[in-house]
Coordinates of C-alpha atoms and ligand atoms in Angstrom, one line a residue:
X1 CA 125.0 98.8 187.3
X2 CA 123.3 98.2 183.9
X3 CA 123.9 95.1 181.9
X4 CA 126.1 95.7 178.9
X5 CA 125.8 94.2 175.4
X6 CA 128.4 95.0 172.7
X7 CA 127.9 95.0 168.9
X8 CA 129.3 96.6 165.8
X9 CA 126.0 97.8 164.5
X10 CA 123.0 98.7 166.6
X11 CA 119.6 99.0 164.8
X12 CA 116.8 100.6 166.9
X13 CA 113.3 99.9 165.6
X14 CA 112.1 96.7 164.0
X15 CA 109.7 98.0 161.4
X16 CA 110.1 97.3 157.7
X17 CA 113.1 99.6 157.5
X18 CA 114.8 98.2 160.6
X19 CA 114.3 94.6 159.6
X20 CA 116.0 95.2 156.3
X21 CA 118.7 97.4 157.8
X22 CA 119.5 94.7 160.3
X23 CA 119.5 91.8 157.7
X24 CA 121.8 93.8 155.4
X25 CA 124.1 94.7 158.4
X26 CA 124.2 91.1 159.6
X27 CA 124.9 89.8 156.1
X28 CA 127.9 92.2 155.9
X29 CA 129.5 90.2 158.6
X30 CA 129.2 92.8 161.3
X31 CA 128.0 91.8 164.8
X32 CA 124.5 93.3 164.7
X33 CA 121.7 93.9 167.3
X34 CA 118.1 94.8 166.5
X35 CA 116.1 96.5 169.4
X36 CA 112.3 96.6 169.2
X37 CA 109.8 97.8 171.7
X38 CA 107.1 95.2 170.7
X39 CA 107.3 91.5 171.0
X40 CA 107.2 91.1 167.2
X41 CA 108.6 92.9 164.2
X42 CA 106.9 94.8 161.4
X43 CA 106.2 98.2 162.9
X44 CA 103.2 99.8 161.2
X45 CA 102.9 96.8 158.9
X46 CA 102.0 94.5 161.7
X47 CA 101.2 96.6 164.8
X48 CA 98.9 99.0 162.9
X49 CA 97.7 96.6 160.3
X50 CA 99.1 98.6 157.4
X51 CA 98.3 96.6 154.2
X52 CA 99.1 96.1 151.3
X53 CA 102.7 97.3 150.6
X54 CA 102.8 99.8 147.7
X55 CA 104.4 100.2 145.4
X56 CA 107.4 98.4 144.0
X57 CA 106.7 99.8 140.5
X58 CA 106.4 103.0 138.5
X59 CA 103.0 104.1 137.1
X60 CA 104.1 102.3 133.8
X61 CA 104.7 99.1 135.6
X62 CA 108.6 99.1 135.7
X63 CA 109.9 97.5 138.9
X64 CA 112.2 100.0 140.7
X65 CA 112.3 98.4 144.2
X66 CA 113.8 94.9 144.4
X67 CA 116.7 93.7 146.6
X68 CA 115.9 92.5 150.0
X69 CA 112.3 93.8 149.7
X70 CA 111.7 91.5 146.7
X71 CA 113.5 88.6 148.5
X72 CA 110.9 89.0 151.3
X73 CA 108.0 88.9 148.8
X74 CA 109.5 85.9 147.0
X75 CA 109.8 84.0 150.3
X76 CA 106.2 85.0 151.2
X77 CA 105.0 83.8 147.9
X78 CA 106.8 80.5 148.5
X79 CA 105.0 80.2 151.9
X80 CA 101.6 80.9 150.2
X81 CA 101.5 84.2 152.2
X82 CA 101.4 86.7 149.3
X83 CA 100.0 86.5 145.7
X84 CA 103.0 88.8 144.7
X85 CA 102.4 92.1 143.0
X86 CA 98.8 92.6 141.9
X87 CA 97.3 95.3 139.6
X88 CA 95.9 98.1 141.9
X89 CA 92.2 98.2 141.2
X90 CA 91.9 101.5 143.1
X91 CA 93.8 103.0 140.1
X92 CA 96.1 105.1 142.3
X93 CA 99.3 103.2 141.5
X94 CA 100.2 100.4 139.1
X95 CA 100.7 97.5 141.6
X96 CA 100.0 96.8 145.2
X97 CA 101.4 93.8 147.2
X98 CA 99.2 92.0 149.7
X99 CA 100.9 89.8 152.3
X100 CA 100.0 87.9 155.4
X101 CA 101.2 89.9 158.4
X102 CA 101.4 86.9 160.8
X103 CA 103.6 85.0 158.4
X104 CA 105.7 88.1 157.6
X105 CA 106.4 88.3 161.4
X106 CA 107.8 84.8 161.5
X107 CA 109.6 85.0 158.2
X108 CA 111.4 88.2 159.1
X109 CA 112.7 86.8 162.3
X110 CA 114.0 83.7 160.4
X111 CA 115.8 86.0 158.0
X112 CA 117.2 88.1 160.8
X113 CA 118.5 85.0 162.5
X114 CA 119.9 83.6 159.3
X115 CA 121.9 86.9 159.0
X116 CA 123.2 86.3 162.5
X117 CA 121.3 89.3 164.1
X118 CA 120.8 89.3 167.8
X119 CA 117.2 90.3 168.6
X120 CA 116.1 92.2 171.7
X121 CA 112.3 92.4 171.8
X122 CA 110.2 94.2 174.5
X123 CA 113.0 96.7 174.7
X124 CA 112.3 100.5 174.6
X125 CA 115.3 102.8 173.9
X126 CA 114.8 106.0 176.0
X127 CA 118.4 107.3 176.4
X128 CA 121.4 107.7 174.2
X129 CA 125.0 108.2 175.6
X130 CA 126.9 110.6 173.3
X131 CA 130.5 111.8 173.6
X132 CA 132.0 114.3 171.1
X133 CA 129.2 113.9 168.6
X134 CA 129.5 110.1 168.6
X135 CA 127.0 107.7 170.1
X136 CA 128.7 105.4 172.6
X137 CA 125.6 103.4 173.6
X138 CA 121.8 103.3 173.7
X139 CA 120.0 102.5 176.8
X140 CA 116.9 100.5 176.9
X141 CA 114.4 99.7 179.5
X142 CA 113.0 96.2 179.8
X143 CA 111.5 93.6 182.1
X144 CA 115.1 92.6 183.0
X145 CA 116.0 96.2 183.9
X146 CA 118.1 98.7 182.0
X147 CA 120.6 97.5 179.4
X148 CA 123.4 99.5 177.7
X149 CA 123.9 98.5 174.1
X150 CA 127.3 99.7 172.8
X151 CA 128.2 99.9 169.2
X152 CA 130.4 101.4 166.5
X153 CA 127.6 102.5 164.1
X154 CA 123.9 103.1 165.0
X155 CA 120.9 103.0 162.7
X156 CA 117.7 104.8 163.7
X157 CA 114.6 103.0 162.2
X158 CA 112.2 104.0 165.0
X159 CA 110.0 105.9 162.5
X160 CA 110.0 108.8 165.0
X161 CA 113.7 109.6 164.8
X162 CA 113.9 108.8 168.5
X163 CA 117.7 107.9 168.3
X164 CA 118.5 111.1 166.4
X165 CA 116.4 113.2 168.7
X166 CA 117.8 111.7 171.9
X167 CA 121.4 112.1 170.6
X168 CA 121.0 115.8 169.8
X169 CA 120.9 115.5 166.0
X170 CA 118.6 118.2 164.5
X171 CA 115.1 117.0 163.7
X172 CA 112.0 118.5 162.1
X173 CA 108.3 117.7 162.4
X174 CA 105.2 118.4 160.2
X175 CA 104.6 120.9 157.4
X176 CA 106.1 124.4 157.3
X177 CA 104.2 127.0 159.3
X178 CA 101.7 125.2 161.6
X179 CA 103.9 122.0 161.9
X180 CA 100.8 119.8 161.6
X181 CA 101.5 116.2 160.5
X182 CA 99.5 113.8 158.3
X183 CA 96.6 112.3 160.2
X184 CA 96.7 109.0 162.1
X185 CA 94.4 106.1 161.1
X186 CA 93.2 103.2 163.1
X187 CA 93.0 100.3 160.7
X188 CA 90.7 97.3 161.0
X189 CA 89.8 94.2 159.1
X190 CA 86.3 92.8 158.4
X191 CA 85.4 89.3 157.4
X192 CA 82.2 88.0 155.8
X193 CA 82.3 90.4 152.9
X194 CA 80.9 89.3 149.6
X195 CA 83.5 90.7 147.2
X196 CA 81.7 89.5 144.1
X197 CA 78.8 91.8 145.1
X198 CA 81.3 94.7 145.8
X199 CA 82.9 94.3 142.4
X200 CA 79.6 94.1 140.5
X201 CA 78.4 97.3 142.3
X202 CA 81.6 99.1 141.1
X203 CA 81.0 98.0 137.5
X204 CA 77.4 99.1 137.7
X205 CA 78.1 102.5 139.4
X206 CA 81.5 103.7 138.1
X207 CA 80.8 107.4 139.0
X208 CA 80.8 106.5 142.7
X209 CA 84.4 105.4 142.6
X210 CA 87.8 107.1 142.2
X211 CA 88.2 108.4 138.6
X212 CA 91.2 106.2 137.8
X213 CA 89.6 103.0 138.9
X214 CA 90.1 100.6 135.9
X215 CA 86.3 99.8 135.7
X216 CA 86.6 98.5 132.1
X217 CA 89.1 95.8 133.2
X218 CA 87.5 95.0 136.6
X219 CA 85.6 91.9 135.4
X220 CA 89.0 90.2 134.6
X221 CA 91.0 91.5 137.5
X222 CA 91.2 90.2 141.1
X223 CA 89.7 93.0 143.2
X224 CA 92.6 94.4 145.2
X225 CA 91.4 97.8 146.4
X226 CA 88.4 100.1 146.4
X227 CA 88.2 103.9 146.9
X228 CA 85.0 105.9 146.7
X229 CA 81.4 105.3 147.8
X230 CA 81.3 109.1 147.8
X231 CA 77.5 109.3 147.9
X232 CA 77.0 106.8 150.7
X233 CA 79.8 108.4 152.7
X234 CA 78.4 111.9 152.3
X235 CA 74.9 110.9 153.2
X236 CA 76.1 109.1 156.4
X237 CA 77.7 112.3 157.6
X238 CA 79.9 110.6 160.2
X239 CA 82.0 112.8 162.4
X240 CA 85.2 111.8 160.5
X241 CA 87.0 114.4 158.4
X242 CA 87.4 112.4 155.3
X243 CA 85.6 112.4 151.9
X244 CA 85.7 108.8 150.8
X245 CA 85.9 105.1 151.9
X246 CA 89.1 103.2 151.2
X247 CA 89.7 99.5 151.7
X248 CA 91.9 96.7 150.4
X249 CA 91.0 93.0 149.9
X250 CA 92.5 90.0 151.6
X251 CA 94.4 88.1 152.9
X252 CA 91.3 85.8 153.1
X253 CA 88.7 85.6 150.3
X254 CA 86.0 87.3 152.3
X255 CA 88.2 89.8 154.1
X256 CA 89.0 93.5 153.7
X257 CA 91.3 95.9 155.5
X258 CA 89.7 99.3 156.0
X259 CA 91.7 102.5 155.8
X260 CA 89.0 105.2 156.5
X261 CA 89.3 106.5 160.1
X262 CA 91.1 109.8 160.5
X263 CA 92.5 111.5 163.6
X264 CA 93.9 114.9 163.0
X265 CA 95.8 117.6 165.0
X266 CA 97.5 115.2 167.4
X267 CA 101.2 114.6 167.8
X268 CA 102.5 111.0 167.6
X269 CA 105.5 111.8 169.8
X270 CA 103.4 113.2 172.6
X271 CA 102.1 110.5 175.0
X272 CA 98.9 112.4 176.0
X273 CA 98.0 113.0 172.3
X274 CA 98.7 109.4 171.5
X275 CA 96.4 108.2 174.3
X276 CA 93.6 110.5 172.9
X277 CA 94.3 109.2 169.4
X278 CA 93.9 105.6 170.4
X279 CA 90.6 106.3 172.0
X280 CA 89.2 108.4 169.1
X281 CA 90.5 105.9 166.5
X282 CA 88.8 102.9 168.2
X283 CA 85.5 104.8 168.4
X284 CA 85.7 105.6 164.7
X285 CA 86.4 102.0 163.9
X286 CA 83.0 101.0 165.4
X287 CA 81.3 103.8 163.5
X288 CA 82.8 103.0 160.1
X289 CA 82.2 99.3 160.5
X290 CA 78.5 99.9 161.3
X291 CA 78.2 102.3 158.4
X292 CA 79.7 99.7 156.0
X293 CA 77.5 96.9 157.2
X294 CA 74.4 99.0 156.9
X295 CA 75.1 100.8 153.7
X296 CA 77.5 99.1 151.3
X297 CA 76.3 96.3 149.1
X298 CA 78.3 93.1 149.9
X299 CA 78.9 94.0 153.6
X300 CA 75.5 92.9 155.0
X301 CA 77.0 89.9 156.8
X302 CA 80.4 91.4 157.6
X303 CA 81.9 92.0 161.0
X304 CA 85.1 93.3 162.5
X305 CA 87.8 90.6 162.6
X306 CA 90.7 92.6 164.0
X307 CA 91.8 96.1 164.9
X308 CA 95.4 97.5 165.0
X309 CA 97.3 97.0 168.3
X310 CA 98.1 100.7 167.9
X311 CA 96.9 103.5 165.8
X312 CA 98.7 104.0 162.5
X313 CA 101.1 106.9 162.5
X314 CA 101.9 108.4 159.1
X315 CA 104.2 111.2 160.2
X316 CA 106.1 112.4 163.2
X317 CA 109.8 113.6 163.6
X318 CA 112.3 113.3 160.7
X319 CA 115.9 114.2 160.7
X320 CA 117.1 117.5 159.3
X321 CA 119.9 115.7 157.5
X322 CA 122.7 116.4 155.1
X323 CA 120.2 116.7 152.3
X324 CA 116.4 117.0 152.5
X325 CA 114.6 115.4 149.6
X326 CA 112.4 118.1 148.0
X327 CA 109.0 117.8 146.3
X328 CA 110.5 118.8 143.0
X329 CA 113.1 116.0 143.3
X330 CA 110.2 113.6 143.5
X331 CA 107.9 115.1 140.9
X332 CA 110.6 115.7 138.3
X333 CA 112.0 112.2 138.9
X334 CA 115.4 113.7 139.6
X335 CA 118.7 111.6 139.6
X336 CA 121.4 111.9 142.2
X337 CA 125.1 110.8 142.0
X338 CA 124.7 109.2 145.5
X339 CA 121.4 107.3 144.8
X340 CA 120.9 104.4 147.2
X341 CA 117.2 103.7 146.4
X342 CA 114.5 104.6 144.0
X343 CA 110.7 104.8 144.2
X344 CA 107.8 105.4 141.8
X345 CA 105.1 106.1 144.5
X346 CA 103.5 109.5 144.1
X347 CA 103.3 112.2 146.7
X348 CA 100.3 111.2 148.8
X349 CA 99.4 113.7 151.5
X350 CA 96.4 112.8 153.7
X351 CA 95.4 116.3 154.7
X352 CA 96.6 117.3 158.1
X353 CA 93.5 119.5 158.7
X354 CA 91.1 119.1 155.7
X355 CA 89.0 116.2 154.3
X356 CA 91.0 115.1 151.2
X357 CA 94.2 113.7 149.9
X358 CA 96.7 115.7 147.8
X359 CA 98.5 113.7 145.2
X360 CA 101.3 114.4 142.6
X361 CA 102.7 111.9 140.3
X362 CA 106.4 111.3 139.4
X363 CA 107.4 112.5 135.9
X364 CA 110.6 111.7 134.0
X365 CA 111.1 107.9 133.8
X366 CA 108.5 107.4 136.5
X367 CA 110.8 107.1 139.5
X368 CA 112.9 109.4 141.6
X369 CA 116.2 108.8 143.4
X370 CA 116.8 108.8 147.1
X371 CA 120.3 110.1 147.8
X372 CA 122.5 108.6 150.5
X373 CA 122.8 112.1 152.2
X374 CA 119.1 111.8 153.2
X375 CA 120.1 108.9 155.5
X376 CA 122.8 111.0 157.2
X377 CA 121.9 113.3 160.1
X378 CA 123.8 116.5 160.9
X379 CA 126.1 116.6 163.9
X380 CA 126.1 112.9 165.0
X381 CA 128.8 111.1 163.1
X382 CA 128.1 107.4 163.7
X383 CA 124.4 107.5 163.1
X384 CA 122.4 106.5 160.0
X385 CA 118.6 106.6 159.5
X386 CA 116.2 104.7 157.3
X387 CA 112.5 104.5 156.7
X388 CA 110.0 107.1 157.7
X389 CA 112.4 109.4 159.5
X390 CA 115.0 110.1 156.8
X391 CA 115.6 113.7 155.7
X392 CA 112.9 115.0 153.5
X393 CA 110.4 117.9 153.4
X394 CA 106.9 117.2 154.7
X395 CA 105.7 116.8 151.1
X396 CA 108.5 114.4 150.0
X397 CA 108.0 112.3 153.1
X398 CA 104.5 111.6 151.7
X399 CA 106.2 109.2 149.2
X400 CA 109.3 108.0 151.0
X401 CA 107.2 106.8 154.0
X402 CA 105.7 104.0 151.9
X403 CA 106.8 100.5 153.0
X404 CA 108.7 99.4 149.9
X405 CA 110.9 102.5 150.0
X406 CA 111.4 102.2 153.7
X407 CA 112.6 98.6 153.1
X408 CA 114.9 99.9 150.4
X409 CA 116.4 102.7 152.5
X410 CA 116.7 100.1 155.3
X411 CA 118.8 97.8 153.1
X412 CA 121.0 100.9 152.1
X413 CA 121.6 102.0 155.7
X414 CA 122.5 98.4 156.8
X415 CA 124.9 98.0 153.9
X416 CA 126.4 101.4 154.5
X417 CA 126.9 100.6 158.2
X418 CA 128.5 97.3 157.2
X419 CA 131.1 99.2 155.0
X420 CA 131.7 101.8 157.7
X421 CA 132.5 99.0 160.2
X422 CA 134.6 97.1 157.7
X423 CA 136.8 100.1 156.8
X424 CA 136.8 101.6 160.3
X425 CA 135.3 104.9 159.1
X426 CA 132.3 107.1 159.8
X427 CA 129.2 106.5 157.5
X428 CA 129.6 109.9 155.8
X429 CA 133.1 108.9 154.7
X430 CA 132.5 105.6 152.9
X431 CA 132.9 105.3 149.2
X432 CA 129.5 105.8 147.6
X433 CA 130.5 103.7 144.5
X434 CA 131.4 100.8 146.8
X435 CA 128.0 101.2 148.6
X436 CA 126.2 101.3 145.3
X437 CA 128.0 98.2 144.1
X438 CA 127.1 96.3 147.3
X439 CA 123.5 97.3 146.9
X440 CA 123.4 96.3 143.2
X441 CA 124.9 92.9 144.2
X442 CA 122.1 92.7 146.8
X443 CA 119.5 93.1 144.0
X444 CA 118.7 96.8 144.4
X445 CA 117.7 98.9 141.4
X446 CA 119.7 102.2 141.2
X447 CA 119.2 103.1 137.6
Ligands
FAD501 C1 97.4 104.6 158.3 C2 98.6 104.3 157.5 C3 98.4 103.8 156.2 C4 99.5 103.4 155.4 N1 99.2 102.8 154.2 C5 100.3 102.2 153.6 C6 100.0 101.4 152.5 O1 98.9 101.2 152.1 N2 101.1 100.8 151.9 C7 102.4 101.1 152.3 O2 103.3 100.5 151.7 N3 102.6 101.9 153.3 C8 101.6 102.5 154.0 N4 101.9 103.2 155.1 C9 103.2 103.6 155.4 C10 104.0 102.6 156.2 O3 103.2 101.7 156.9 C11 105.0 103.2 157.2 O4 105.5 104.5 156.8 C12 106.2 102.3 157.3 O5 105.8 101.2 158.1 C13 107.4 103.0 158.0 O6 108.4 102.0 158.3 P1 109.5 102.2 159.3 O7 110.2 101.0 159.5 O8 110.3 103.5 159.0 O9 108.8 102.7 160.7 P2 107.6 101.9 161.5 O10 106.8 101.0 160.7 O11 106.9 103.0 162.3 O12 108.5 101.0 162.5 C14 109.2 101.6 163.6 C15 109.5 100.5 164.6 O13 110.3 101.0 165.7 C16 109.8 100.6 166.9 N5 110.2 101.7 167.9 C17 109.8 103.0 167.8 N6 110.4 103.7 168.8 C18 111.2 102.8 169.5 C19 112.1 102.9 170.6 N7 112.3 104.1 171.2 N8 112.7 101.8 171.1 C20 112.5 100.6 170.5 N9 111.7 100.4 169.4 C21 111.1 101.5 168.9 C22 108.3 100.5 166.7 O14 107.7 99.6 167.6 C23 108.3 99.9 165.3 O15 108.3 98.5 165.3 C24 100.8 103.6 155.9 C25 101.0 104.1 157.2 C26 99.9 104.4 158.0 C27 100.2 104.9 159.3

């Protein structure tokens, strides 16, 4: 017989959304368990080296994501593990937020424990017990055998909507028509980079960089990100379906994080595709690093310092929930009565089959609302989602997937679950005004 663990709230997936969901749930006073397949938290942020977090602000620089996400940044700053929000020298958004992934791993566990959350690492959820459209328990497999974790409310923060899918809630994947998803990227870091040389090259060759790069201000800004080298990249003609080089600086003074490999046409929920993606991604890392060392000024003495433990996955399954956020909701900066989070990050679609990136900026006051209904699946009554797998179209996912908004929807899901447990109701029945008041007390920006 399986071992049994009982809780009020069960959060599956310890990425940025799951961490914040579990902290919020734990702080509500509910007995909370967080289940994570790796031996550390952070999801894409740590396992796939996603860096920096972007963005907490609108294009005009107004901060629209605060709350627990900002609390994490403040504590990272106090630990000398983040410089805080820096001006984005790529020019794509207003600010980006570098952080030290190894310190974030430790800090998040401290914060989870302070909130009274029980952690189960090295635990993979592969089965969900559902009766009358209510989840009774999730089953995980681990070194100590199978464990049933029972709960009243469950939160799916697996990124892949595993819990929703396994419980029978309707899910969607990819774009309309061919169902292709955004490409995967194997990220890697290089050290030994002379960033002063990189910056000077940008100032001297502005046409080789993204048109919004603030070249005029570069001399006085810390270099945070670089997008371009169009000529070098084209001439190298590497077998990678991308049209530019993208990297970010830090956390060390001679270090960059490269976001340039691209694996297309494979499904991040299919184990054979994932295996192929890991192989292709790692081969591309060697190619790109060699290209940078041999061609880009400032990289002559650089070498690879780390590669993601897994390939970065931008898009897989998402729930087909009670409302799907639409591209117009984002672009027009629409407001919703049941807003639980906001974001000013543009639509940013890395082409599922082509070379480029499609972007569209948020109009109105520069931020759009994420309604509570996007966290609620159809059919399964005691399940909430947060992060990458909430209910959106393929296009709207291209903004909600960014880490700060995943953290914000995580806080909302954890707080909603806390209220559902407190009042003995299903998440769909809680009072939205009460949820919004809890979120605002927790520092969230909803207006
Ligand atoms: C290549 C790439 C570049 C990106 N660039 C940026 C960027 O520059 N800035 C930015 O802010 N965002 C960026 N993002 C987006 C961002 O990293 C992710 O969308 C975000 O991490 C999603 O958070 P999440 O918590 O929803 O899911 P994830 O980060 O995917 O976390 C899910 C967690 O659940 C665990 N899990 C999954 N299934 C199970 C299971 N069945 N049982 C137990 N545990 C499970 C996983 O191990 C993981 O820890 C990028 C993403 C990628 C892939």
